[in-house]
Short mmCIF file of C-alpha atoms in Angstrom, two decimals:
data_model
loop_
_atom_site.label_atom_id
_atom_site.label_comp_id
_atom_site.label_asym_id
_atom_site.label_seq_id
_atom_site.Cartn_x
_atom_site.Cartn_y
_atom_site.Cartn_z
CA MET A 1 116.90 -64.58 47.57
CA LYS A 2 114.06 -62.54 46.98
CA ARG A 3 114.89 -58.94 47.98
CA GLU A 4 112.36 -56.47 49.95
CA LYS A 5 111.44 -53.25 48.79
CA THR A 6 113.16 -50.45 50.88
CA LYS A 7 110.36 -48.28 52.92
CA ILE A 8 111.41 -44.82 53.86
CA TYR A 9 109.20 -43.29 56.66
CA LEU A 10 109.30 -39.58 58.19
CA ASP A 11 108.45 -41.06 61.86
CA THR A 12 108.96 -44.66 62.45
CA ASN A 13 106.30 -44.33 65.46
CA VAL A 14 103.71 -43.35 63.23
CA TYR A 15 104.16 -44.24 59.75
CA ASN A 16 105.25 -48.02 60.28
CA ARG A 17 102.13 -49.98 59.45
CA PRO A 18 100.87 -51.21 55.98
CA PHE A 19 98.03 -48.91 54.46
CA LEU A 20 95.94 -51.68 53.58
CA GLU A 21 95.84 -53.18 56.86
CA MET A 22 95.30 -49.61 58.56
CA LEU A 23 92.21 -49.34 56.15
CA ARG A 24 90.85 -52.98 57.16
CA THR A 25 91.33 -52.43 60.80
CA HIS A 26 89.65 -48.38 60.77
CA HIS A 27 87.52 -47.74 58.25
CA HIS A 28 84.23 -48.05 60.13
CA LYS A 29 85.73 -45.65 62.85
CA ASN A 30 86.30 -42.29 63.23
CA LEU A 31 90.32 -42.01 62.93
CA THR A 32 92.66 -40.96 65.82
CA GLY A 33 95.34 -38.30 64.97
CA SER A 34 98.09 -40.64 64.33
CA VAL A 35 96.04 -43.22 62.05
CA LEU A 36 94.15 -40.07 60.13
CA ARG A 37 98.15 -38.62 59.61
CA GLU A 38 99.20 -42.02 58.53
CA ALA A 39 96.16 -42.57 56.00
CA GLY A 40 96.87 -38.97 54.94
CA TRP A 41 100.76 -39.68 54.27
CA ASN A 42 100.47 -42.83 52.45
CA THR A 43 97.86 -41.69 50.36
CA LEU A 44 100.48 -38.65 49.36
CA VAL A 45 103.11 -40.93 48.68
CA LYS A 46 101.25 -43.31 46.94
CA ASN A 47 99.81 -40.65 44.71
CA LEU A 48 102.68 -38.31 44.46
CA GLY A 49 105.80 -40.48 45.53
CA ILE A 50 108.24 -40.02 48.51
CA LEU A 51 109.81 -37.01 47.28
CA ASN A 52 107.11 -35.10 46.27
CA ALA A 53 104.93 -35.94 49.33
CA THR A 54 107.59 -34.58 51.51
CA ARG A 55 107.93 -31.48 49.29
CA PHE A 56 104.07 -31.01 49.57
CA ILE A 57 104.00 -31.35 53.77
CA LEU A 58 107.31 -29.37 53.89
CA GLN A 59 105.04 -26.19 52.28
CA TYR A 60 102.76 -26.05 55.52
CA GLU A 61 103.16 -24.57 58.79
CA SER A 62 101.40 -24.96 61.99
CA GLY A 63 101.07 -21.55 62.65
CA TYR A 64 100.33 -19.54 65.92
CA GLY A 65 98.18 -17.55 68.01
CA ASP A 66 94.28 -17.47 68.46
CA TYR A 67 93.04 -16.81 64.68
CA THR A 68 89.51 -16.26 65.98
CA GLU A 69 90.08 -13.60 68.71
CA ILE A 70 92.68 -11.92 66.03
CA ARG A 71 90.28 -11.81 63.33
CA LYS A 72 87.74 -10.16 65.55
CA GLU A 73 90.15 -7.39 66.49
CA ILE A 74 91.25 -7.07 63.27
CA PHE A 75 87.84 -6.78 61.76
CA LYS A 76 86.06 -5.07 64.66
CA GLY A 77 83.27 -2.70 63.59
CA LYS A 78 84.16 -3.32 59.70
CA THR A 79 81.12 -4.63 57.51
CA VAL A 80 81.60 -6.66 54.39
CA ASN A 81 81.15 -3.68 52.28
CA ASP A 82 83.95 -1.85 54.15
CA LEU A 83 86.37 -4.77 53.37
CA CYS A 84 85.78 -5.03 49.85
CA ARG A 85 86.52 -1.66 49.36
CA GLU A 86 89.63 -1.84 51.57
CA ILE A 87 90.74 -4.30 49.09
CA GLU A 88 89.83 -2.52 46.11
CA LYS A 89 92.16 0.15 47.33
CA LEU A 90 94.92 -2.31 48.10
CA GLU A 91 94.43 -3.70 44.62
CA LYS A 92 94.49 -0.19 42.83
CA VAL A 93 98.04 0.33 44.79
CA ALA A 94 99.53 -2.67 43.57
CA VAL A 95 99.05 -2.37 40.13
CA LYS A 96 100.56 0.87 40.20
#
């Protein structure tokens, strides 16, 4: 009797279709969010293995807030040269 390989999925609702089938049915379209996540996950697993793919995913956070608005406030009235000077000052302090 032939044994099937065990497959591990992070979310059985999203990652439950074979990767090649997904490619055949969606290669000509813009991928939806769930199909894109599945393709990305399967690519990571194929290249890194399940353990390292999971470790890779766990390094990311979704974040919060509206960076565009925060950035406008943080850099309000500053030029690129102003920012470069601030960075240089911080680098000097960090070296000490």
